[in-house]
Each structure stands twice: as structure tokens, then as C-alpha cells.
Amino acid sequence: MSFRTLAARVLFIVLTIGATEAYAVDLSAAIGESFAAADTLADIQEENADAKACLEGLCWPRGQFAVDVEAAAEEKGDALVRFPSARTTSNPTNDRVAMQWYAARDEEGHAMKAPAIIVVHESGSGMTVGQVMAKGLRNQGFHTFMIQLPGYGLRKVPGEKKNGAEFLIRMKQSIADVRRARDAVAALPLVDADHIAVQGTSLGGFVASDAAALDDGFDSVFLLLSGGDLHDIIHHGHREAAEVRKRLEAAGIQGEALVELINTIEPLRIAHRLDPKRTWLYNGTYDQVVPLENGQALAAAAHLAPEHHVQLSANHYSGVVFIPYVLTHIRSRIDAVEQPKASD
């Protein structure tokens, strides 16, 4: 598939998904308000020594925090949600998490109570796929919250350059922020806290898988173009993976030092903690950034049944043409998870 053809298809998908966004949902009752929240991160219960060591490096002291709702920038959702990062750095701009809230709405266009999905974006600076996923899932009837990861969007410091040394620090912060986002969202009005899911794409998929494996915080987990064995992906992967490798090498992080650092966030160490009945993984069979075998490694570690590991006839970029399918599949899987709850 040529770049021009792929770009045209991406544009078509964006326009199709955004077609129902001719107006913003009125969240004026929440904008300007602050809501009290608290971490519900569970105590570590893990018999495997290696997994326990990994978890101890990813968790943080639980506490209470405020969730503030602000007016959204144009075409950036219906409201902006801010809260303090669970793992702080020396940068206050980076340490204040931002989420774009796309509100679920009824047939008349009014905001309504509905389940929520935390959407974790890809590595691109524009977070384009993350925003497409957030809008598309909102159109499926969910409140969606696209979280801006450290160094992105409102958390980016002007003039700051990305370097390899900060990559792993920010990955740990991202994992903690996504898990805390679950508790921030649960404190907001109109959110049905009985079902809060997480969806991540590419970089966001790695973050989401680790955040979901910390405990049983998320009711459903959807990982798109993601996998395991990060060292293998960074060492052999193309495009984004190769860029990460170059930044790490430029920072002097390579060889055993690279293996040791990446191991601290390796999804395969804790993937067995994901609930295989409530986790779905989507991989491209021709993906050269996150190869299929890396997806298969994660699926095996998480004990996913074949129907929970969806293989798409695409590479890392042409996979965007399957976004409409993935959106409806997520809707149907959450409905299926919710049915047993309703009969309890």
C-alpha cells in the first residue's frame, strides 16, 4: 500500500468517525469544578518473585488527589480533565496529567451516564490515532478520556528535546498515570464506574498492558498493535522502535545496561496478571514495528484464547483501516462482559 493511499484511507476514517461531532456536548455543570479522588491501587499479591519485583518498581504510595475539569481547547474534546501525576519528576508542567474528555451522549445530543474508557495514544507527537480512537469509542456510547502521556500535549515543555535517558523514566510515569486515571475518571459525574476500561495503541498498548497488570483496576483491556519482549522490539523493530533505539544509544544506554533498564517495564514479566477473559489483543500479521511474534509472546504470557488475540492482515500503519472494526468489536466485547454482571 502506497503512502498516498494509506494517507487517503486515514483521512477517510478520521472524517467518518468525526462526522457525528458537529457540536460539543454541554458539560458546563462539571467545568470549573474539582472532584475528590483517591488511589484504589491494590496491595501487591504476587507469588512469582520476578513479577513481584517488577510490580514493586512500578507502584507508588497511594493517596488522595483532586480531579479538576476545565474547558477544552477547540476540537480537543468536550472538556479537559487535570490531576497530579502519581509519580512526579522535577517538572511541574509534565507532572500535571491532562485528559481530553469526549462525553457519551444520547440520541438528542445530551451528555448521559455511561461506562468509560481510558484511551492511551501512540508515540506520534500529534496523538492522532489516540484521538481517533477516543472519538470513535465515544460514538460507540462510552465516555472516553484520551490521556496525554508525559512529554506530550499540555505536558510538553517548549524547547525540550526527547532523549533516551528520559524514555524509561517517562514510561514508568505513564504506567502510573494511566492506572491513576482510572480513579480520576471514577470520581467524575456521568461516569458509570461499574465499568471502566483501558485501550492503548502501539506505545500506548505497552503502557496500558502494564497499567492493567498492576491490579484488577480495569474491567476490560484492549491492546492494539502491541506485544511483549521490549528489548527485542527496540533492538530489531523498524521506524518508531528504531528511533527509540537510537535515542537510547545516544544516551549511552546499550548492551546489558539497556536490557536491565527495559526489564523494569517489560510486560511479559507481569502479563500473567491480566484477566484473559477480559483482555483482547489486536496485531498486524505484517507489522515490522511490533512484529506478530511479539504479540504472540504477550498473548501466551497472558493466557489469551485465540478469539482474544485478533490478527489483522496489516502492518503497523495500514492497520488503521481496521479501526472501524476494532471500535465495534470493543463495543460488543464490553457488552458481553457486562451481561453476566447484570444477571448477578
GROMACS .gro file of N, CA and C in nm, residues 80-213:
model
  402
   80LEU      N    1  -1.162   1.925   2.951
   80LEU     CA    2  -1.025   1.885   2.981
   80LEU      C    3  -1.019   1.846   3.128
   81VAL      N    4  -0.964   1.730   3.156
   81VAL     CA    5  -0.954   1.680   3.294
   81VAL      C    6  -0.807   1.683   3.336
   82ARG      N    7  -0.778   1.741   3.453
   82ARG     CA    8  -0.641   1.751   3.504
   82ARG      C    9  -0.633   1.690   3.643
   83PHE      N   10  -0.521   1.625   3.671
   83PHE     CA   11  -0.493   1.573   3.805
   83PHE      C   12  -0.343   1.552   3.819
   84PRO      N   13  -0.291   1.544   3.941
   84PRO     CA   14  -0.146   1.529   3.960
   84PRO      C   15  -0.098   1.389   3.925
   85SER      N   16   0.020   1.382   3.866
   85SER     CA   17   0.080   1.253   3.831
   85SER      C   18   0.105   1.172   3.958
   86ALA      N   19   0.094   1.040   3.945
   86ALA     CA   20   0.120   0.951   4.058
   86ALA      C   21   0.269   0.940   4.087
   87ARG      N   22   0.352   0.966   3.985
   87ARG     CA   23   0.498   0.962   4.001
   87ARG      C   24   0.553   1.095   3.949
   88THR      N   25   0.606   1.176   4.038
   88THR     CA   26   0.648   1.310   3.999
   88THR      C   27   0.794   1.313   3.953
   89THR      N   28   0.821   1.411   3.867
   89THR     CA   29   0.958   1.441   3.825
   89THR      C   30   0.989   1.581   3.875
   90SER      N   31   1.090   1.643   3.820
   90SER     CA   32   1.124   1.779   3.863
   90SER      C   33   1.055   1.884   3.779
   91ASN      N   34   0.962   1.840   3.694
   91ASN     CA   35   0.898   1.932   3.601
   91ASN      C   36   0.749   1.943   3.629
   92PRO      N   37   0.702   2.055   3.684
   92PRO     CA   38   0.559   2.068   3.718
   92PRO      C   39   0.467   2.065   3.597
   93THR      N   40   0.514   2.109   3.481
   93THR     CA   41   0.432   2.104   3.360
   93THR      C   42   0.405   1.959   3.321
   94ASN      N   43   0.509   1.880   3.325
   94ASN     CA   44   0.498   1.738   3.291
   94ASN      C   45   0.419   1.661   3.396
   95ASP      N   46   0.424   1.706   3.521
   95ASP     CA   47   0.366   1.628   3.631
   95ASP      C   48   0.218   1.654   3.653
   96ARG      N   49   0.156   1.736   3.570
   96ARG     CA   50   0.012   1.758   3.579
   96ARG      C   51  -0.053   1.689   3.459
   97VAL      N   52  -0.120   1.578   3.488
   97VAL     CA   53  -0.178   1.495   3.382
   97VAL      C   54  -0.294   1.567   3.315
   98ALA      N   55  -0.307   1.547   3.185
   98ALA     CA   56  -0.418   1.604   3.109
   98ALA      C   57  -0.490   1.493   3.034
   99MET      N   58  -0.623   1.498   3.036
   99MET     CA   59  -0.705   1.403   2.960
   99MET      C   60  -0.812   1.478   2.883
  100GLN      N   61  -0.827   1.445   2.756
  100GLN     CA   62  -0.934   1.502   2.675
  100GLN      C   63  -1.060   1.418   2.693
  101TRP      N   64  -1.165   1.480   2.743
  101TRP     CA   65  -1.290   1.409   2.773
  101TRP      C   66  -1.386   1.424   2.656
  102TYR      N   67  -1.418   1.312   2.593
  102TYR     CA   68  -1.522   1.305   2.490
  102TYR      C   69  -1.643   1.238   2.554
  103ALA      N   70  -1.749   1.314   2.575
  103ALA     CA   71  -1.861   1.266   2.655
  103ALA      C   72  -1.960   1.181   2.576
  104ALA      N   73  -2.005   1.075   2.639
  104ALA     CA   74  -2.112   0.992   2.581
  104ALA      C   75  -2.239   1.076   2.573
  105ARG      N   76  -2.318   1.053   2.469
  105ARG     CA   77  -2.438   1.135   2.454
  105ARG      C   78  -2.554   1.051   2.403
  106ASP      N   79  -2.673   1.096   2.433
  106ASP     CA   80  -2.792   1.024   2.389
  106ASP      C   81  -2.830   1.069   2.248
  107GLU      N   82  -2.944   1.019   2.199
  107GLU     CA   83  -2.985   1.048   2.062
  107GLU      C   84  -3.015   1.196   2.040
  108GLU      N   85  -3.042   1.268   2.148
  108GLU     CA   86  -3.069   1.411   2.136
  108GLU      C   87  -2.944   1.495   2.154
  109GLY      N   88  -2.830   1.430   2.176
  109GLY     CA   89  -2.704   1.502   2.188
  109GLY      C   90  -2.671   1.547   2.328
  110HIS      N   91  -2.746   1.499   2.428
  110HIS     CA   92  -2.720   1.538   2.567
  110HIS      C   93  -2.626   1.437   2.633
  111ALA      N   94  -2.539   1.488   2.718
  111ALA     CA   95  -2.448   1.400   2.791
  111ALA      C   96  -2.529   1.305   2.878
  112MET      N   97  -2.485   1.179   2.883
  112MET     CA   98  -2.559   1.079   2.958
  112MET      C   99  -2.463   0.993   3.041
  113LYS      N  100  -2.519   0.921   3.136
  113LYS     CA  101  -2.438   0.830   3.216
  113LYS      C  102  -2.401   0.709   3.132
  114ALA      N  103  -2.273   0.670   3.136
  114ALA     CA  104  -2.226   0.557   3.055
  114ALA      C  105  -2.093   0.508   3.108
  115PRO      N  106  -2.053   0.386   3.072
  115PRO     CA  107  -1.921   0.336   3.108
  115PRO      C  108  -1.812   0.424   3.045
  116ALA      N  109  -1.689   0.407   3.092
  116ALA     CA  110  -1.579   0.492   3.045
  116ALA      C  111  -1.463   0.408   2.993
  117ILE      N  112  -1.385   0.467   2.904
  117ILE     CA  113  -1.265   0.404   2.852
  117ILE      C  114  -1.150   0.504   2.857
  118ILE      N  115  -1.041   0.467   2.921
  118ILE     CA  116  -0.918   0.546   2.916
  118ILE      C  117  -0.847   0.508   2.787
  119VAL      N  118  -0.818   0.604   2.701
  119VAL     CA  119  -0.751   0.580   2.574
  119VAL      C  120  -0.607   0.629   2.584
  120VAL      N  121  -0.513   0.539   2.554
  120VAL     CA  122  -0.370   0.572   2.563
  120VAL      C  123  -0.313   0.580   2.421
  121HIS      N  124  -0.262   0.695   2.384
  121HIS     CA  125  -0.223   0.722   2.246
  121HIS      C  126  -0.091   0.658   2.206
  122GLU      N  127  -0.062   0.667   2.078
  122GLU     CA  128   0.060   0.613   2.018
  122GLU      C  129   0.176   0.711   2.039
  123SER      N  130   0.291   0.684   1.977
  123SER     CA  131   0.410   0.766   2.002
  123SER      C  132   0.414   0.896   1.922
  124GLY      N  133   0.330   0.911   1.820
  124GLY     CA  134   0.331   1.032   1.739
  124GLY      C  135   0.298   1.156   1.819
  125SER      N  136   0.368   1.266   1.792
  125SER     CA  137   0.352   1.387   1.872
  125SER      C  138   0.210   1.445   1.863
  126GLY      N  139   0.142   1.420   1.750
  126GLY     CA  140   0.005   1.470   1.735
  126GLY      C  141  -0.100   1.385   1.802
  127MET      N  142  -0.061   1.265   1.848
  127MET     CA  143  -0.153   1.173   1.918
  127MET      C  144  -0.277   1.146   1.831
  128THR      N  145  -0.257   1.142   1.699
  128THR     CA  146  -0.369   1.135   1.605
  128THR      C  147  -0.454   1.010   1.622
  129VAL      N  148  -0.389   0.894   1.628
  129VAL     CA  149  -0.465   0.769   1.640
  129VAL      C  150  -0.537   0.764   1.775
  130GLY      N  151  -0.472   0.813   1.879
  130GLY     CA  152  -0.538   0.817   2.010
  130GLY      C  153  -0.666   0.898   2.007
  131GLN      N  154  -0.661   1.012   1.939
  131GLN     CA  155  -0.781   1.096   1.930
  131GLN      C  156  -0.888   1.033   1.842
  132VAL      N  157  -0.845   0.965   1.735
  132VAL     CA  158  -0.942   0.894   1.651
  132VAL      C  159  -1.011   0.784   1.732
  133MET      N  160  -0.932   0.709   1.810
  133MET     CA  161  -0.990   0.603   1.892
  133MET      C  162  -1.085   0.661   1.997
  134ALA      N  163  -1.046   0.772   2.058
  134ALA     CA  164  -1.132   0.833   2.161
  134ALA      C  165  -1.264   0.880   2.101
  135LYS      N  166  -1.259   0.944   1.986
  135LYS     CA  167  -1.382   0.990   1.921
  135LYS      C  168  -1.467   0.872   1.876
  136GLY      N  169  -1.400   0.772   1.818
  136GLY     CA  170  -1.474   0.656   1.770
  136GLY      C  171  -1.542   0.579   1.881
  137LEU      N  172  -1.473   0.561   1.992
  137LEU     CA  173  -1.532   0.489   2.105
  137LEU      C  174  -1.641   0.572   2.172
  138ARG      N  175  -1.625   0.704   2.170
  138ARG     CA  176  -1.735   0.789   2.220
  138ARG      C  177  -1.859   0.767   2.134
  139ASN      N  178  -1.841   0.753   2.003
  139ASN     CA  179  -1.954   0.729   1.915
  139ASN      C  180  -2.016   0.592   1.935
  140GLN      N  181  -1.943   0.503   2.004
  140GLN     CA  182  -1.997   0.371   2.040
  140GLN      C  183  -2.074   0.376   2.172
  141GLY      N  184  -2.082   0.494   2.234
  141GLY     CA  185  -2.163   0.511   2.354
  141GLY      C  186  -2.087   0.516   2.485
  142PHE      N  187  -1.957   0.543   2.479
  142PHE     CA  188  -1.876   0.549   2.601
  142PHE      C  189  -1.828   0.690   2.629
  143HIS      N  190  -1.805   0.720   2.758
  143HIS     CA  191  -1.724   0.837   2.791
  143HIS      C  192  -1.580   0.796   2.765
  144THR      N  193  -1.508   0.873   2.685
  144THR     CA  194  -1.370   0.838   2.659
  144THR      C  195  -1.278   0.951   2.707
  145PHE      N  196  -1.162   0.911   2.755
  145PHE     CA  197  -1.067   1.006   2.811
  145PHE      C  198  -0.930   0.975   2.750
  146MET      N  199  -0.889   1.057   2.652
  146MET     CA  200  -0.758   1.035   2.593
  146MET      C  201  -0.653   1.102   2.680
  147ILE      N  202  -0.574   1.020   2.748
  147ILE     CA  203  -0.473   1.072   2.838
  147ILE      C  204  -0.349   1.114   2.760
  148GLN      N  205  -0.299   1.231   2.788
  148GLN     CA  206  -0.176   1.278   2.726
  148GLN      C  207  -0.059   1.230   2.813
  149LEU      N  208   0.026   1.148   2.754
  149LEU     CA  209   0.137   1.088   2.829
  149LEU      C  210   0.245   1.193   2.858
  150PRO      N  211   0.335   1.163   2.950
  150PRO     CA  212   0.444   1.258   2.981
  150PRO      C  213   0.518   1.304   2.857
  151GLY      N  214   0.538   1.436   2.845
  151GLY     CA  215   0.610   1.493   2.732
  151GLY      C  216   0.524   1.519   2.609
  152TYR      N  217   0.393   1.493   2.619
  152TYR     CA  218   0.301   1.514   2.506
  152TYR      C  219   0.198   1.622   2.540
  153GLY      N  220   0.147   1.688   2.435
  153GLY     CA  221   0.037   1.781   2.452
  153GLY      C  222   0.067   1.889   2.554
  154LEU      N  223  -0.024   1.905   2.649
  154LEU     CA  224  -0.009   2.008   2.751
  154LEU      C  225   0.102   1.977   2.850
  155ARG      N  226   0.155   1.855   2.843
  155ARG     CA  227   0.263   1.814   2.934
  155ARG      C  228   0.401   1.832   2.871
  156LYS      N  229   0.405   1.883   2.750
  156LYS     CA  230   0.532   1.904   2.680
  156LYS      C  231   0.588   2.041   2.716
  157VAL      N  232   0.715   2.043   2.750
  157VAL     CA  233   0.783   2.168   2.783
  157VAL      C  234   0.843   2.227   2.656
  158PRO      N  235   0.808   2.351   2.620
  158PRO     CA  236   0.861   2.412   2.497
  158PRO      C  237   1.014   2.407   2.494
  159GLY      N  238   1.068   2.364   2.380
  159GLY     CA  239   1.212   2.361   2.364
  159GLY      C  240   1.280   2.236   2.418
  160GLU      N  241   1.205   2.156   2.493
  160GLU     CA  242   1.263   2.035   2.550
  160GLU      C  243   1.279   1.929   2.442
  161LYS      N  244   1.395   1.865   2.438
  161LYS     CA  245   1.421   1.760   2.341
  161LYS      C  246   1.414   1.623   2.408
  162LYS      N  247   1.357   1.526   2.333
  162LYS     CA  248   1.349   1.391   2.385
  162LYS      C  249   1.488   1.328   2.386
  163ASN      N  250   1.517   1.253   2.490
  163ASN     CA  251   1.643   1.179   2.491
  163ASN      C  252   1.619   1.041   2.551
  164GLY      N  253   1.713   0.952   2.525
  164GLY     CA  254   1.697   0.814   2.568
  164GLY      C  255   1.690   0.797   2.718
  165ALA      N  256   1.766   0.879   2.791
  165ALA     CA  257   1.770   0.864   2.936
  165ALA      C  258   1.633   0.886   3.000
  166GLU      N  259   1.553   0.975   2.939
  166GLU     CA  260   1.422   1.006   2.996
  166GLU      C  261   1.314   0.908   2.953
  167PHE      N  262   1.340   0.830   2.849
  167PHE     CA  263   1.238   0.743   2.793
  167PHE      C  264   1.182   0.647   2.897
  168LEU      N  265   1.269   0.577   2.968
  168LEU     CA  266   1.223   0.477   3.064
  168LEU      C  267   1.161   0.541   3.187
  169ILE      N  268   1.214   0.657   3.227
  169ILE     CA  269   1.154   0.729   3.340
  169ILE      C  270   1.011   0.767   3.306
  170ARG      N  271   0.991   0.815   3.185
  170ARG     CA  272   0.857   0.856   3.144
  170ARG      C  273   0.765   0.736   3.123
  171MET      N  274   0.820   0.624   3.083
  171MET     CA  275   0.737   0.504   3.070
  171MET      C  276   0.681   0.464   3.206
  172LYS      N  277   0.764   0.466   3.310
  172LYS     CA  278   0.715   0.433   3.444
  172LYS      C  279   0.610   0.532   3.489
  173GLN      N  280   0.633   0.660   3.460
  173GLN     CA  281   0.535   0.761   3.497
  173GLN      C  282   0.405   0.741   3.419
  174SER      N  283   0.416   0.705   3.292
  174SER     CA  284   0.298   0.681   3.209
  174SER      C  285   0.213   0.568   3.265
  175ILE      N  286   0.277   0.460   3.305
  175ILE     CA  287   0.207   0.344   3.359
  175ILE      C  288   0.129   0.383   3.485
  176ALA      N  289   0.194   0.457   3.572
  176ALA     CA  290   0.128   0.501   3.696
  176ALA      C  291   0.014   0.597   3.665
  177ASP      N  292   0.035   0.689   3.570
  177ASP     CA  293  -0.068   0.787   3.537
  177ASP      C  294  -0.192   0.721   3.479
  178VAL      N  295  -0.172   0.619   3.394
  178VAL     CA  296  -0.287   0.551   3.335
  178VAL      C  297  -0.368   0.478   3.441
  179ARG      N  298  -0.300   0.414   3.535
  179ARG     CA  299  -0.374   0.346   3.643
  179ARG      C  300  -0.445   0.447   3.732
  180ARG      N  301  -0.378   0.559   3.765
  180ARG     CA  302  -0.445   0.661   3.846
  180ARG      C  303  -0.561   0.725   3.770
  181ALA      N  304  -0.549   0.731   3.637
  181ALA     CA  305  -0.657   0.789   3.556
  181ALA      C  306  -0.788   0.715   3.579
  182ARG      N  307  -0.779   0.584   3.605
  182ARG     CA  308  -0.900   0.506   3.632
  182ARG      C  309  -0.974   0.563   3.752
  183ASP      N  310  -0.901   0.600   3.857
  183ASP     CA  311  -0.963   0.652   3.978
  183ASP      C  312  -1.008   0.797   3.960
  184ALA      N  313  -0.937   0.872   3.876
  184ALA     CA  314  -0.979   1.008   3.845
  184ALA      C  315  -1.113   1.007   3.771
  185VAL      N  316  -1.125   0.919   3.672
  185VAL     CA  317  -1.247   0.909   3.593
  185VAL      C  318  -1.365   0.864   3.679
  186ALA      N  319  -1.340   0.772   3.771
  186ALA     CA  320  -1.447   0.720   3.857
  186ALA      C  321  -1.508   0.828   3.944
  187ALA      N  322  -1.433   0.936   3.969
  187ALA     CA  323  -1.482   1.044   4.055
  187ALA      C  324  -1.569   1.145   3.980
  188LEU      N  325  -1.576   1.133   3.848
  188LEU     CA  326  -1.646   1.234   3.768
  188LEU      C  327  -1.795   1.204   3.754
  189PRO      N  328  -1.876   1.309   3.739
  189PRO     CA  329  -2.019   1.288   3.717
  189PRO      C  330  -2.044   1.225   3.581
  190LEU      N  331  -2.153   1.152   3.569
  190LEU     CA  332  -2.199   1.086   3.447
  190LEU      C  333  -2.122   0.958   3.413
  191VAL      N  334  -2.012   0.933   3.480
  191VAL     CA  335  -1.936   0.811   3.451
  191VAL      C  336  -1.993   0.694   3.532
  192ASP      N  337  -2.025   0.587   3.462
  192ASP     CA  338  -2.068   0.463   3.527
  192ASP      C  339  -1.943   0.388   3.569
  193ALA      N  340  -1.906   0.404   3.697
  193ALA     CA  341  -1.781   0.348   3.747
  193ALA      C  342  -1.786   0.196   3.761
  194ASP      N  343  -1.901   0.134   3.731
  194ASP     CA  344  -1.908  -0.012   3.735
  194ASP      C  345  -1.830  -0.075   3.620
  195HIS      N  346  -1.801   0.004   3.515
  195HIS     CA  347  -1.719  -0.050   3.406
  195HIS      C  348  -1.630   0.061   3.351
  196ILE      N  349  -1.502   0.052   3.383
  196ILE     CA  350  -1.402   0.144   3.330
  196ILE      C  351  -1.295   0.060   3.263
  197ALA      N  352  -1.278   0.081   3.132
  197ALA     CA  353  -1.184   0.002   3.053
  197ALA      C  354  -1.063   0.085   3.016
  198VAL      N  355  -0.962   0.019   2.960
  198VAL     CA  356  -0.845   0.089   2.907
  198VAL      C  357  -0.816   0.036   2.767
  199GLN      N  358  -0.781   0.128   2.677
  199GLN     CA  359  -0.744   0.091   2.540
  199GLN      C  360  -0.616   0.164   2.505
  200GLY      N  361  -0.516   0.091   2.454
  200GLY     CA  362  -0.390   0.152   2.417
  200GLY      C  363  -0.345   0.106   2.279
  201THR      N  364  -0.279   0.197   2.204
  201THR     CA  365  -0.232   0.166   2.070
  201THR      C  366  -0.081   0.183   2.063
  202SER      N  367  -0.011   0.081   2.013
  202SER     CA  368   0.134   0.086   1.993
  202SER      C  369   0.203   0.120   2.125
  203LEU      N  370   0.271   0.233   2.136
  203LEU     CA  371   0.332   0.274   2.263
  203LEU      C  372   0.229   0.269   2.374
  204GLY      N  373   0.109   0.320   2.346
  204GLY     CA  374   0.003   0.319   2.445
  204GLY      C  375  -0.039   0.180   2.486
  205GLY      N  376  -0.021   0.082   2.395
  205GLY     CA  377  -0.055  -0.056   2.428
  205GLY      C  378   0.039  -0.114   2.532
  206PHE      N  379   0.168  -0.083   2.521
  206PHE     CA  380   0.264  -0.130   2.620
  206PHE      C  381   0.234  -0.069   2.757
  207VAL      N  382   0.204   0.061   2.757
  207VAL     CA  383   0.171   0.130   2.881
  207VAL      C  384   0.044   0.072   2.942
  208ALA      N  385  -0.059   0.054   2.859
  208ALA     CA  386  -0.187   0.003   2.908
  208ALA      C  387  -0.176  -0.138   2.962
  209SER      N  388  -0.095  -0.224   2.898
  209SER     CA  389  -0.085  -0.361   2.945
  209SER      C  390  -0.020  -0.367   3.083
  210ASP      N  391   0.084  -0.286   3.105
  210ASP     CA  392   0.148  -0.282   3.237
  210ASP      C  393   0.054  -0.221   3.342
  211ALA      N  394  -0.015  -0.112   3.305
  211ALA     CA  395  -0.105  -0.047   3.400
  211ALA      C  396  -0.218  -0.140   3.441
  212ALA      N  397  -0.269  -0.219   3.346
  212ALA     CA  398  -0.378  -0.312   3.376
  212ALA      C  399  -0.330  -0.431   3.458
  213ALA      N  400  -0.201  -0.466   3.445
  213ALA     CA  401  -0.148  -0.581   3.518
  213ALA      C  402  -0.110  -0.548   3.662
   0.00000   0.00000   0.00000
